[in-house]
Tab-separated table of C-alpha atoms in Angstrom:
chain	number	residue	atom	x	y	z
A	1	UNK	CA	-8.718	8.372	-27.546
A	2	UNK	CA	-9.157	4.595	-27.032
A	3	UNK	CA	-8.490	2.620	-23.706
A	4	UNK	CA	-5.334	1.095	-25.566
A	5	UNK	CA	-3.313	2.817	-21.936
A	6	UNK	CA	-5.152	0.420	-18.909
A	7	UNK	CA	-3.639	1.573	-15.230
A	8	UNK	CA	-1.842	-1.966	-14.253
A	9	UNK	CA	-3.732	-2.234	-10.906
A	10	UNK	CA	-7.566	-2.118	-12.726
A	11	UNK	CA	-9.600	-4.827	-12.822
A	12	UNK	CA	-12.034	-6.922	-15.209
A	13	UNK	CA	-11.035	-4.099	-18.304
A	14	UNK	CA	-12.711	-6.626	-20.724
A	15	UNK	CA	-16.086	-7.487	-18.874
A	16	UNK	CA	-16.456	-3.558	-18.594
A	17	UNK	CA	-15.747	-3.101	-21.945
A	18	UNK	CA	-18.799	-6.079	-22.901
A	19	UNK	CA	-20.897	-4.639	-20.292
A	20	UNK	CA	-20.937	-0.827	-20.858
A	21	UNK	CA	-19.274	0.191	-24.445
A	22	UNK	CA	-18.438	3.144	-25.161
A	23	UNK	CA	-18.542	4.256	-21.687
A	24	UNK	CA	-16.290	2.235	-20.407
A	25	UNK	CA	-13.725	3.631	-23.099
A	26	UNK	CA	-14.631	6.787	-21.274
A	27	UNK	CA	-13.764	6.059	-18.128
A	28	UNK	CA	-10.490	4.420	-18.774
A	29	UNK	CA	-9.216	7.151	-20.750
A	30	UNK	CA	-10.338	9.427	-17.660
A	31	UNK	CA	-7.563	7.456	-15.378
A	32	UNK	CA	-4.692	9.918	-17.418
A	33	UNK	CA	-6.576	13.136	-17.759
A	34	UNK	CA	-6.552	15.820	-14.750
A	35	UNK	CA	-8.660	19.444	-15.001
A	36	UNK	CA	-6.253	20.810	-17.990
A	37	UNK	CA	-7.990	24.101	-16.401
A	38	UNK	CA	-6.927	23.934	-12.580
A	39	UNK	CA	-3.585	22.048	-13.938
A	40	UNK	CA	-2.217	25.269	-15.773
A	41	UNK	CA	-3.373	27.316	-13.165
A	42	UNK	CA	-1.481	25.289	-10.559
A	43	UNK	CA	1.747	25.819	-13.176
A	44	UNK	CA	1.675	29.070	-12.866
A	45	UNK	CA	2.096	29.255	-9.138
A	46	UNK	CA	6.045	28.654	-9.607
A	47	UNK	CA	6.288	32.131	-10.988
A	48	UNK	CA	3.177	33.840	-9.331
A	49	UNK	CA	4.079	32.244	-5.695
A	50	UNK	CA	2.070	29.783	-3.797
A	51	UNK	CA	0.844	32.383	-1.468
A	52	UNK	CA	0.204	35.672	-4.062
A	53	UNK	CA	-1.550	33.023	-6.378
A	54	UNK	CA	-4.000	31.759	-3.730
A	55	UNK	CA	-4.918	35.477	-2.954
A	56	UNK	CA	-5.897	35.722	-6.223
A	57	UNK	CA	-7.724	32.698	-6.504
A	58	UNK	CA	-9.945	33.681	-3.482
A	59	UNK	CA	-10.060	37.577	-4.398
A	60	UNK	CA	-11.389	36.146	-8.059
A	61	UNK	CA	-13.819	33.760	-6.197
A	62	UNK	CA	-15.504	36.608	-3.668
A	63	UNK	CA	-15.298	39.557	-6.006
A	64	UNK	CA	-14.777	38.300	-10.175
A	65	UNK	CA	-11.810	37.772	-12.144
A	66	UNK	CA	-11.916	41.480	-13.039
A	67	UNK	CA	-11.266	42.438	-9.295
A	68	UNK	CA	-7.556	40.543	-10.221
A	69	UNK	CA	-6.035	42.922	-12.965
A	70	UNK	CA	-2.903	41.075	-12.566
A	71	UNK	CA	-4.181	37.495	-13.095
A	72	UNK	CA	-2.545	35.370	-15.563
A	73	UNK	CA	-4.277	34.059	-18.075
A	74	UNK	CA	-4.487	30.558	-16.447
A	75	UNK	CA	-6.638	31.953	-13.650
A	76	UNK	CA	-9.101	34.112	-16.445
A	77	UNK	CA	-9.383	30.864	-17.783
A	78	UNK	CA	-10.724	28.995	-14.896
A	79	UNK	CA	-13.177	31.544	-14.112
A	80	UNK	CA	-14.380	31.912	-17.769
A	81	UNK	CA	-15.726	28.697	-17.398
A	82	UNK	CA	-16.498	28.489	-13.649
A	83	UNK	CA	-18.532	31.799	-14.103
A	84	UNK	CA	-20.573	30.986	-17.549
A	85	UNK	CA	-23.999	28.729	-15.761
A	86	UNK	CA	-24.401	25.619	-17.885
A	87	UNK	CA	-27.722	25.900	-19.779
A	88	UNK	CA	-29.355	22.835	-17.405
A	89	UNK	CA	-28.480	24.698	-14.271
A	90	UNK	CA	-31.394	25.639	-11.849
A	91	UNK	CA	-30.245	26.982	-8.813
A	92	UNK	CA	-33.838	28.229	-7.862
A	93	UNK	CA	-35.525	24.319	-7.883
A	94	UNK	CA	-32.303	22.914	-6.305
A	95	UNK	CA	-32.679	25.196	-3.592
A	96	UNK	CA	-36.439	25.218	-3.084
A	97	UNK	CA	-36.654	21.707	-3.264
A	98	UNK	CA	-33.772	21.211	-0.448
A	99	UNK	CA	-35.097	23.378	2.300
A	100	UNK	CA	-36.052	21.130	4.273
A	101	UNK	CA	-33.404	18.403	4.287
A	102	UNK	CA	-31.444	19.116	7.328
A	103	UNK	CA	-34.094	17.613	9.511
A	104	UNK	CA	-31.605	14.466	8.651
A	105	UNK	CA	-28.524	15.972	10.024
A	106	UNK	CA	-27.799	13.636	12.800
A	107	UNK	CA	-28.417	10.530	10.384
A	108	UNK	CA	-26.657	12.825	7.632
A	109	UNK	CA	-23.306	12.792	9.301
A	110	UNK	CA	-23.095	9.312	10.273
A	111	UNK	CA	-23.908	8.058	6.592
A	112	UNK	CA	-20.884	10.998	5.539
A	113	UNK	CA	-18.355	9.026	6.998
A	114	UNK	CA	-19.440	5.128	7.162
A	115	UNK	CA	-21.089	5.193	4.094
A	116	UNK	CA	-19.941	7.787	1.830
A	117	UNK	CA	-16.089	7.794	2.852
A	118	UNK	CA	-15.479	4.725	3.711
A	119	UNK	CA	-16.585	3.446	0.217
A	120	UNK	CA	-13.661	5.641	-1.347
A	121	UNK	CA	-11.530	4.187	0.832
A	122	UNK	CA	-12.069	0.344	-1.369
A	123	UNK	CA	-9.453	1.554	-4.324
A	124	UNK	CA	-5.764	2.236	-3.658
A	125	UNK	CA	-5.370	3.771	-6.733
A	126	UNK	CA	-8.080	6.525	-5.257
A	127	UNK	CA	-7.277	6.213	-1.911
A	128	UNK	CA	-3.070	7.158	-2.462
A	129	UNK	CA	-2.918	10.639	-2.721
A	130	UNK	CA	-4.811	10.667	0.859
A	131	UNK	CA	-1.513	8.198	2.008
A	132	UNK	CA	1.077	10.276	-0.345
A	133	UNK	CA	0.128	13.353	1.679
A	134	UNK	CA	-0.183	11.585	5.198
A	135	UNK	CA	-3.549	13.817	5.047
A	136	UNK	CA	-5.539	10.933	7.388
A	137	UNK	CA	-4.372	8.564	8.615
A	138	UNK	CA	-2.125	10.899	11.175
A	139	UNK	CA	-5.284	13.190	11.652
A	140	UNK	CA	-8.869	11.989	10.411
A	141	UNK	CA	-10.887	14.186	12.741
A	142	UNK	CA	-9.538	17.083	11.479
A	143	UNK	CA	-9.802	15.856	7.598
A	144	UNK	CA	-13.319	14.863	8.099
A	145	UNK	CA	-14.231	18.116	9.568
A	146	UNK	CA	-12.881	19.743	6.531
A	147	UNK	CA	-15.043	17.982	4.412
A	148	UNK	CA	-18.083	18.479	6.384
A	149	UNK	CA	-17.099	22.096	6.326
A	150	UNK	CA	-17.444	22.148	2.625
A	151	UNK	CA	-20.497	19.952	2.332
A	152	UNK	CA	-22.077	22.329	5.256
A	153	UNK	CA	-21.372	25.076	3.126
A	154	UNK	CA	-22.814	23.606	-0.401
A	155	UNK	CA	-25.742	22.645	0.769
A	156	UNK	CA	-26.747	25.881	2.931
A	157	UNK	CA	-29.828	27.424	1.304
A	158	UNK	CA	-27.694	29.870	-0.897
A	159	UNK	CA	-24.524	27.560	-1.438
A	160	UNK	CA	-24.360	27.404	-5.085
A	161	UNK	CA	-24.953	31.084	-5.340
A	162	UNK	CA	-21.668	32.539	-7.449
A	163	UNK	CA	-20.372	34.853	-4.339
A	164	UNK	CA	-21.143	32.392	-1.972
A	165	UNK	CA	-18.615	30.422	0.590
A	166	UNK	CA	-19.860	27.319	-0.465
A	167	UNK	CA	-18.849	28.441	-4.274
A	168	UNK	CA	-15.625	29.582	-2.736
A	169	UNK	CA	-14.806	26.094	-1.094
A	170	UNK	CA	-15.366	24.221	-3.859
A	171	UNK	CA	-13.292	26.204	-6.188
A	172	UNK	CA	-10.428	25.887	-3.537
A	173	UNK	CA	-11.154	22.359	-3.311
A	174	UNK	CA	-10.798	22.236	-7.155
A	175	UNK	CA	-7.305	24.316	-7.091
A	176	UNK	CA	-6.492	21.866	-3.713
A	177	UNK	CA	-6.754	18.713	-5.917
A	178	UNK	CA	-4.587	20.140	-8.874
A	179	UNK	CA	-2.230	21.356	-6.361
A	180	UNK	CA	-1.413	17.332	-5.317
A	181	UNK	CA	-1.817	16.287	-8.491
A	182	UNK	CA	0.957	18.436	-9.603
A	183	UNK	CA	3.068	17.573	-6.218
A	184	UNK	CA	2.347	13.961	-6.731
A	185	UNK	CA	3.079	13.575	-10.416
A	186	UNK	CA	6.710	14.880	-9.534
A	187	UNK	CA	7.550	12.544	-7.376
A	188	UNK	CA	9.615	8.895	-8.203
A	189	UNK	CA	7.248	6.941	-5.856
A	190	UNK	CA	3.989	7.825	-8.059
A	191	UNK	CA	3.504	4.914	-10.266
A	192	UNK	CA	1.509	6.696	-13.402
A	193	UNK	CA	1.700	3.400	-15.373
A	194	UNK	CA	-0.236	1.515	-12.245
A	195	UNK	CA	-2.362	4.426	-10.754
A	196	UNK	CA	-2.790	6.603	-13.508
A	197	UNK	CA	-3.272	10.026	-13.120
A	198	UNK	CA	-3.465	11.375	-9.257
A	199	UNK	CA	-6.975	12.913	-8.572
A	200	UNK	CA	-7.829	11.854	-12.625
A	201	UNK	CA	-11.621	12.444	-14.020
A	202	UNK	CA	-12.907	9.222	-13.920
A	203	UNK	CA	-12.045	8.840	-9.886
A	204	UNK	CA	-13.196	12.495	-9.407
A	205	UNK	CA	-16.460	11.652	-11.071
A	206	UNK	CA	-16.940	8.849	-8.655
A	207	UNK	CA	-17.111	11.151	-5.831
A	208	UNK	CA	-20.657	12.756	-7.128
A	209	UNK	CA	-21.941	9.313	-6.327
A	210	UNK	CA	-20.300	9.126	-2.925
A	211	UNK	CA	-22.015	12.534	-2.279
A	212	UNK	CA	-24.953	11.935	-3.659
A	213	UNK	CA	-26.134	8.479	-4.335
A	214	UNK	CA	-24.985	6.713	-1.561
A	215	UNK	CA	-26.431	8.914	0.717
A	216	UNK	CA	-29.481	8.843	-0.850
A	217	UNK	CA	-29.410	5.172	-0.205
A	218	UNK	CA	-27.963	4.822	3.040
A	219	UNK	CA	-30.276	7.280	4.383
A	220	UNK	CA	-33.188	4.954	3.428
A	221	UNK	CA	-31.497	2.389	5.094
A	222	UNK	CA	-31.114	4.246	8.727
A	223	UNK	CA	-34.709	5.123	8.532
A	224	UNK	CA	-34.514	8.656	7.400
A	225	UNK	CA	-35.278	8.407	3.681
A	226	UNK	CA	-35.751	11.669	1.382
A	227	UNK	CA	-38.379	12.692	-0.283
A	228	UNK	CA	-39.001	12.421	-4.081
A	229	UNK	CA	-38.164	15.881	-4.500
A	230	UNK	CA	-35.477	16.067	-2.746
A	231	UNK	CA	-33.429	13.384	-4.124
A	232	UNK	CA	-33.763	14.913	-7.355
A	233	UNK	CA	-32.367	18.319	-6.340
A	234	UNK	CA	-29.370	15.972	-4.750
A	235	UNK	CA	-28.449	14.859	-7.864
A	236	UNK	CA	-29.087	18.011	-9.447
A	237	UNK	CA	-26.812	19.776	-7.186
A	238	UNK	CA	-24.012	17.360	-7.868
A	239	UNK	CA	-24.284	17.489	-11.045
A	240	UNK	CA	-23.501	21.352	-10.827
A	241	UNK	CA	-20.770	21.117	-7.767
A	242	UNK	CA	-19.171	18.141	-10.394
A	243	UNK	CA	-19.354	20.979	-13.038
A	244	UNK	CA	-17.395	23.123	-10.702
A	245	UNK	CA	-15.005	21.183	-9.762
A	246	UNK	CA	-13.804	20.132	-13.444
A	247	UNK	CA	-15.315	17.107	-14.152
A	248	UNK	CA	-15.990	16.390	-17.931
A	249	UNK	CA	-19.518	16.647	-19.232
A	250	UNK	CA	-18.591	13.192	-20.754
A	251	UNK	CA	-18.643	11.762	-17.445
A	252	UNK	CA	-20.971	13.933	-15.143
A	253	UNK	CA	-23.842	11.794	-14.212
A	254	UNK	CA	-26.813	13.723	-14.974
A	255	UNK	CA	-28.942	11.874	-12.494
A	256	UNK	CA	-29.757	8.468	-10.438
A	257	UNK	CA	-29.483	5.985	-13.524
A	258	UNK	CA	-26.023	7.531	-14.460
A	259	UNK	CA	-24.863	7.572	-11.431
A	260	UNK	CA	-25.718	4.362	-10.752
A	261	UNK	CA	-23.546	3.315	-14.031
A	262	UNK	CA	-20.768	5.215	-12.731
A	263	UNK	CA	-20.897	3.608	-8.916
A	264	UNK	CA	-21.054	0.129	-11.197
A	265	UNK	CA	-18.576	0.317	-13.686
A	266	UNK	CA	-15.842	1.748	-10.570
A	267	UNK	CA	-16.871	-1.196	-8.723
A	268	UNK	CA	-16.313	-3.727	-11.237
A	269	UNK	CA	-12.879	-2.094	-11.822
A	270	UNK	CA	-11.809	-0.582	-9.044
A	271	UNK	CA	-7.888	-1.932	-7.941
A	272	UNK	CA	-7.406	-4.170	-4.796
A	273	UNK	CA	-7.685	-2.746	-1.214
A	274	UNK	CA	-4.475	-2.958	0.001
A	275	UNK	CA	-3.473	-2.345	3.665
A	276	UNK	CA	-3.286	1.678	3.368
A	277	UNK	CA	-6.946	1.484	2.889
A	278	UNK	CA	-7.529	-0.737	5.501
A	279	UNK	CA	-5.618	1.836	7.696
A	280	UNK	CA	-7.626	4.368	6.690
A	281	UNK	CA	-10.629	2.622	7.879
A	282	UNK	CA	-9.672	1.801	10.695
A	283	UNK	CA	-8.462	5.914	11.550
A	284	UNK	CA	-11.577	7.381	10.843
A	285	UNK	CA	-13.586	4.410	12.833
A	286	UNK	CA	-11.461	4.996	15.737
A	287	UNK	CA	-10.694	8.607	15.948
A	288	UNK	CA	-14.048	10.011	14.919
A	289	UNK	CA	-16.775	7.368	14.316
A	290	UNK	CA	-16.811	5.446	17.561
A	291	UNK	CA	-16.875	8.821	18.841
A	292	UNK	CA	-19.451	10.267	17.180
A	293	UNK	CA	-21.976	6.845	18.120
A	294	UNK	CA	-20.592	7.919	21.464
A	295	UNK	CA	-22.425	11.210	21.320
A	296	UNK	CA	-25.424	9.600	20.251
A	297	UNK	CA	-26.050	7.076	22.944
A	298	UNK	CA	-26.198	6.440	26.851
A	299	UNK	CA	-22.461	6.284	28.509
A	300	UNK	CA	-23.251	2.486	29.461
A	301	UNK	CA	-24.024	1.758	25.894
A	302	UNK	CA	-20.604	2.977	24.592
A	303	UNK	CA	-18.921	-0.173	24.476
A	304	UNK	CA	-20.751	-1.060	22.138
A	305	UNK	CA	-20.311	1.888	19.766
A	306	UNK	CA	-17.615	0.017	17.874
A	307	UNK	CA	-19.633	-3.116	16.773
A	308	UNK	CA	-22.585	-0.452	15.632
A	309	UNK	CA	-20.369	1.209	13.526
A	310	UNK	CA	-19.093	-1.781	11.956
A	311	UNK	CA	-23.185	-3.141	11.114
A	312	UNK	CA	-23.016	0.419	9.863
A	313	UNK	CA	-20.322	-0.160	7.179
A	314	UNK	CA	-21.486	-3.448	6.224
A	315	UNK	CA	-24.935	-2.798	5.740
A	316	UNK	CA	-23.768	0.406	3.656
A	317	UNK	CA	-20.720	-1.277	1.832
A	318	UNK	CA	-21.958	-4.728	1.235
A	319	UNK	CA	-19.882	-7.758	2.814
A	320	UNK	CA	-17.090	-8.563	-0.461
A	321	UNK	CA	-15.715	-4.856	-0.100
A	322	UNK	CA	-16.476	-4.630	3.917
A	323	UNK	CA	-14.309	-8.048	4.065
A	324	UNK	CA	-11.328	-6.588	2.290
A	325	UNK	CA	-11.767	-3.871	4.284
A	326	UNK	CA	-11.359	-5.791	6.872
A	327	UNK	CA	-14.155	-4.473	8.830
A	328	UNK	CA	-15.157	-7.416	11.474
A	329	UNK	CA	-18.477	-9.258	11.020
A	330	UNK	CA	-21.277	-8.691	13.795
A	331	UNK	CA	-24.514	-10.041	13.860
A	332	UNK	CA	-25.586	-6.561	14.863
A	333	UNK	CA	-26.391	-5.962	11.041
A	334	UNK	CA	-29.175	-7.933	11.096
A	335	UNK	CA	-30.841	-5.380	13.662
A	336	UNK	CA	-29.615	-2.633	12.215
A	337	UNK	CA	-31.430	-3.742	8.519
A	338	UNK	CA	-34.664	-4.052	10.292
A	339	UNK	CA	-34.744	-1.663	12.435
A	340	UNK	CA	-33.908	1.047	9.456
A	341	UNK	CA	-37.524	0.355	7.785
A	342	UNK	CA	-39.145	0.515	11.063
A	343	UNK	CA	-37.724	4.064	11.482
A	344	UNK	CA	-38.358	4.858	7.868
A	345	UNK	CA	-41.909	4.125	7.978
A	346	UNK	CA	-42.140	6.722	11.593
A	347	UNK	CA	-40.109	9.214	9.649
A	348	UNK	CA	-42.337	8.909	6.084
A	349	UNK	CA	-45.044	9.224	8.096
A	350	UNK	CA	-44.049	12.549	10.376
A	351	UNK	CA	-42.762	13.899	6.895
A	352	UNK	CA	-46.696	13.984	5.605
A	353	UNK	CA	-47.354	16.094	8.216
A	354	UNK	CA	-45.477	19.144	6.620
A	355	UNK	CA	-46.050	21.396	8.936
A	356	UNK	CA	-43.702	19.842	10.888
A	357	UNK	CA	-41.181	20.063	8.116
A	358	UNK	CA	-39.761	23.781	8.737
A	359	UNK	CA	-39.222	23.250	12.783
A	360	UNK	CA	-37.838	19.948	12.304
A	361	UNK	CA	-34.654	21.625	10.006
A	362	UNK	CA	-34.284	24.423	11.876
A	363	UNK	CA	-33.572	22.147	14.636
A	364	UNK	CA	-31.371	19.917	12.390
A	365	UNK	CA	-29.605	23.083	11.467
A	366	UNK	CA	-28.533	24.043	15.200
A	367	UNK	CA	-27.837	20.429	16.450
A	368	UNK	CA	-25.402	20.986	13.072
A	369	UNK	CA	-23.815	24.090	14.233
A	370	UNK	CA	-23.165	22.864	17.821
A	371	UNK	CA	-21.893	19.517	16.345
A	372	UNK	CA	-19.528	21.601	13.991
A	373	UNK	CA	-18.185	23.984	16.991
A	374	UNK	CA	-17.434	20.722	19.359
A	375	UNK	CA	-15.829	19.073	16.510
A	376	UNK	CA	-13.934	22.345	15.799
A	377	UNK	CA	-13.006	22.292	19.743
A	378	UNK	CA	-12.460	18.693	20.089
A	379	UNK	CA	-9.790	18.363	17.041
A	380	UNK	CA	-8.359	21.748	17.516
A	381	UNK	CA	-9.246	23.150	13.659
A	382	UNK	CA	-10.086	26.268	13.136
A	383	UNK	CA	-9.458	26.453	9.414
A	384	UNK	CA	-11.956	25.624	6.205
A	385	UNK	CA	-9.547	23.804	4.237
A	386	UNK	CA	-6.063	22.460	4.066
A	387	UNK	CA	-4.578	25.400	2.418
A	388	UNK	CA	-5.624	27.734	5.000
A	389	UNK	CA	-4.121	24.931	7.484
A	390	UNK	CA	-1.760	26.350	10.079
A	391	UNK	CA	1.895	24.618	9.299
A	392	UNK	CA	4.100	22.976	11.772
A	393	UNK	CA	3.216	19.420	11.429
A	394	UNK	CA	3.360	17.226	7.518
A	395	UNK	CA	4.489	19.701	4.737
A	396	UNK	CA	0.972	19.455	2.326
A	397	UNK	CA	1.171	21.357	-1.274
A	398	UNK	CA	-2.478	22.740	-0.720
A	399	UNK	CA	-0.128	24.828	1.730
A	400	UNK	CA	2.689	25.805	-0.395
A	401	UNK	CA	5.191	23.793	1.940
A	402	UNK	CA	6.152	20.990	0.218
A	403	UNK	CA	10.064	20.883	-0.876
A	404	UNK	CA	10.589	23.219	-3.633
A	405	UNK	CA	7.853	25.422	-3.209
A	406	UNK	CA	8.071	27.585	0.053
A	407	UNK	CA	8.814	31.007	-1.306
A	408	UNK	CA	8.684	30.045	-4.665
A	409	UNK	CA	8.433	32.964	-6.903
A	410	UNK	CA	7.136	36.801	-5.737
A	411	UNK	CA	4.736	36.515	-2.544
C-alpha cells in the first residue's frame, strides 16, 4: 500500500512524508487497518453470542485454546499468535529489572492521568470512539480506574506471564477495542473518509508511547526519575503488551528512539482538538484529578489543587497543545519545573542507597492497593473492565448491549 487514502482531518501529510519516508507511508496506511485478528473474532460473536463468545475468550485466556473445543476458528487464530513468544521477548530481564519501580506509585498515578491521558486526549480522530461510546465524559473516575486496573495488573511482578490476569486484561482489552471498532464502523455518524479506521494501528501504536515514554519523561520531571535499567525494561514491556494487543511489527517501537519517532510523527499530524477533547479534559481534571491532588495535600491547600494540576499538564503537554486544550495558564509552572530537579536530585540520591530500594516498593505497593480500594469505593466500580461492567446506565458493545446485539445468537 501507498498513503494515496489521507483521513481528511490529518495534518502536514507532505512535511511528514519529507521528514520521515517510508515511515510515514506506514503510518498513514495504519489510519484504515484494525487487528484483522480480533476483527474476525469480534464477527463471529453474531452467531456465537456476545455473552457465550466472551466465556470463551476468557476460558482460552486462563486455561489455552484447547480448554475451548468448541471455539471457532477466529478465536484459535487469535491465540495461535497471542500464545507463540516473539523471538526478542524476555520476560525474565523485564521483570527483574522492574522490581523495584513502584516506589514511584504516588508520582506514577498522577503522571497516568495528566500526562499520559491527557496527551491522547489532543486528536479527535483518537479521542471519538471515547465520545461515540459516552465512555468519559459521563463517568471518568470509573474509566480511569479501569485503566489503572489493567496497568496495575501488567506491571505486577508476574504480569506478562501467559496465565496471568494482567495477560488476561490485555487480551480483553484487545477483544474490547475490536468490539467498538466493529460497533462504530456500523454506524452513519462514523466518518471513515475523515477519521479513518476507529481504534486503527497507527493510533493504537501511539498508546505504547503514552504508556511508556511519556512517563518515563514526566516522571523525571516530578522528581522521581527511573533508573537506567528500568526504563529499558519499560520499553521492553511495551513493546510486548503492543505485541499483544495487535499492533503490527511494522509499527511497534522497539525502544526510546522509535518511540520517540512515533510520539513525533502523531504530533506533527495529529487532527485539530475540537471541543469533545476539551470536554474530556476538563472531566477527568474535575472528577478525578483535583481530587486526587486533594489526597495529596493539607485541606487548606485544596483550593489550590486545580491550578497544580493545570502546571501539571502544561509542563507535561507543552503550551501549543495545552492551549488548544484549553487548559488555563498559571505561573505555578514555573515552580513546578524547578522544583521537579530539586526532588530528582533527593530521589537519585536515596535510589544509590539500594538497600532502601525493596522497603521503599513494598510501601509503594500498599499505598497502591489502598489507593485502588478507595477509588473502587469512591466511584462505586467493582468490575476490571467495561465488559464485565454492570448495565443499567449507556448501552457499550464491550457489554453486548448495544442495539442489535443483546441476545444475539446462542448464549
Amino acid at each position: 500500500m501507498s498513503s494515496a487514502r489521507v483521513p481528511t482531518t490529518l495534518r502536514r501529510h507532505d512535511e511528514a512524508l519529507a521528514r520521515f519516508g517510508g515511515f510515514a507511508t506506514s503510518y498513514v496506511d495504519a489510519m484504515w487497518v484494525g487487528d484483522p485478528l480480533a476483527d474476525a473474532f469480534v464477527a463471529d460473536l453474531a452467531a456465537l453470542g456476545h455473552g457465550r463468545g466472551m466465556r470463551m475468550l476468557r476460558r482460552a485466556c486462563q486455561s489455552g485454546i484447547e480448554a475451548v473445543p468448541d471455539a471457532p476458528d477466529s478465536l484459535r487464530a487469535l491465540f495461535a499468535q497471542l500464545d507463540a513468544d516473539p523471538p526478542w521477548l524476555d520476560r525474565t530481564t523485564i521483570t527483574h529489572d522492574s522490581r523495584y519501580v513502584a516506589r514511584y506509585t504516588r508520582q506514577a498515578g498522577i503522571v497516568l492521568g495528566a500526562a499520559s491521558l491527557v496527551s491522547g486526549y489532543a486528536n479527535s480522530a483518537a479521542s471519538r470512539p471515547l465520545e461515540m461510546t459516552g465512555r468519559y465524559v459521563e463517568n471518568a473516575g470509573a474509566r480511569t480506574v479501569e485503566v489503572a486496573s489493567w496497568l496495575q495488573a501488567v506491571n505486577e511482578p508476574d504480569g506478562l506471564d501467559r496465565f496471568s490476569p494482567g495477560f488476561e486484561l490485555t487480551v480483553r482489552v484487545r477483544v474490547i477495542h475490536a468490539l467498538v471498532r466493529a460497533d462504530l464502523r456500523r454506524r452513519p455518524d462514523w466518518d471513515e473518509s475523515a477519521w479513518g479506521v476507529p481504534i486503527c494501528q497507527a493510533y493504537l501504536a501511539y498508546t505504547l508511547v503514552e504508556f511508556a515514554l511519556i512517563p518515563v519523561r514526566s516522571m523525571r520531571q516530578v522528581g522521581a526519575p527511573y533508573l537506567p535499567h528500568e526504563e529499558a525494561a519499560s520499553y521492553a514491556r511495551w513493546r510486548y503488551l503492543g505485541h499483544l494487543l495487535g499492533i503490527d511489527e511494522a509499527l511497534l517501537p522497539r525502544g526510546a528512539a522509535e518511540q520517540e519517532r512515533l510520539e513525533s510523527i502523531y504530533l506533527l499530524t495529529r487532527p485539530p482538538v475540537d471541543d469533545y477533547c476539551r470536554a474530556l479534559v476538563a472531566s477527568i481534571n474535575t472528577d478525578f484529578l483535583v481530587p486526587e491532588i486533594e489526597q495529596l495535600v493539607p485541606s487548606p491547600l485544596h483550593r489550590w489543587a486545580p491550578t497544580v494540576v493545570q502546571a501539571m499538564e502544561r509542563l507535561f503537554l507543552g503550551d501549543e497543545i495545552a492551549d488548544e486544550l484549553a487548559i488555563p495558564r498559571t505561573r505555578l509552572v514555573a515552580v513546578v519545573r524547578r522544583l521537579g530537579p530539586a526532588l530528582g536530585l533527593g530521589n537519585a540520591l536515596l535510589d544509590r542507597a539500594v538497600f532502601t530500594l525493596p522497603w521503599r516498593a513494598r510501601r509503594g505497593r500498599r499505598y497502591q492497593e489502598q489507593q485502588d480500594a478507595r477509588l473502587r469505593r469512591d466511584w462505586g466500580v467493582q468490575h476490571d473492565l467495561v465488559d464485565a461492567s454492570p448495565g443499567g446506565g449507556r448501552p457499550h458493545p464491550a457489554r453486548g448491549d448495544v442495539d442489535g446485539q443483546v441476545g444475539s445468537g446462542p448464549g
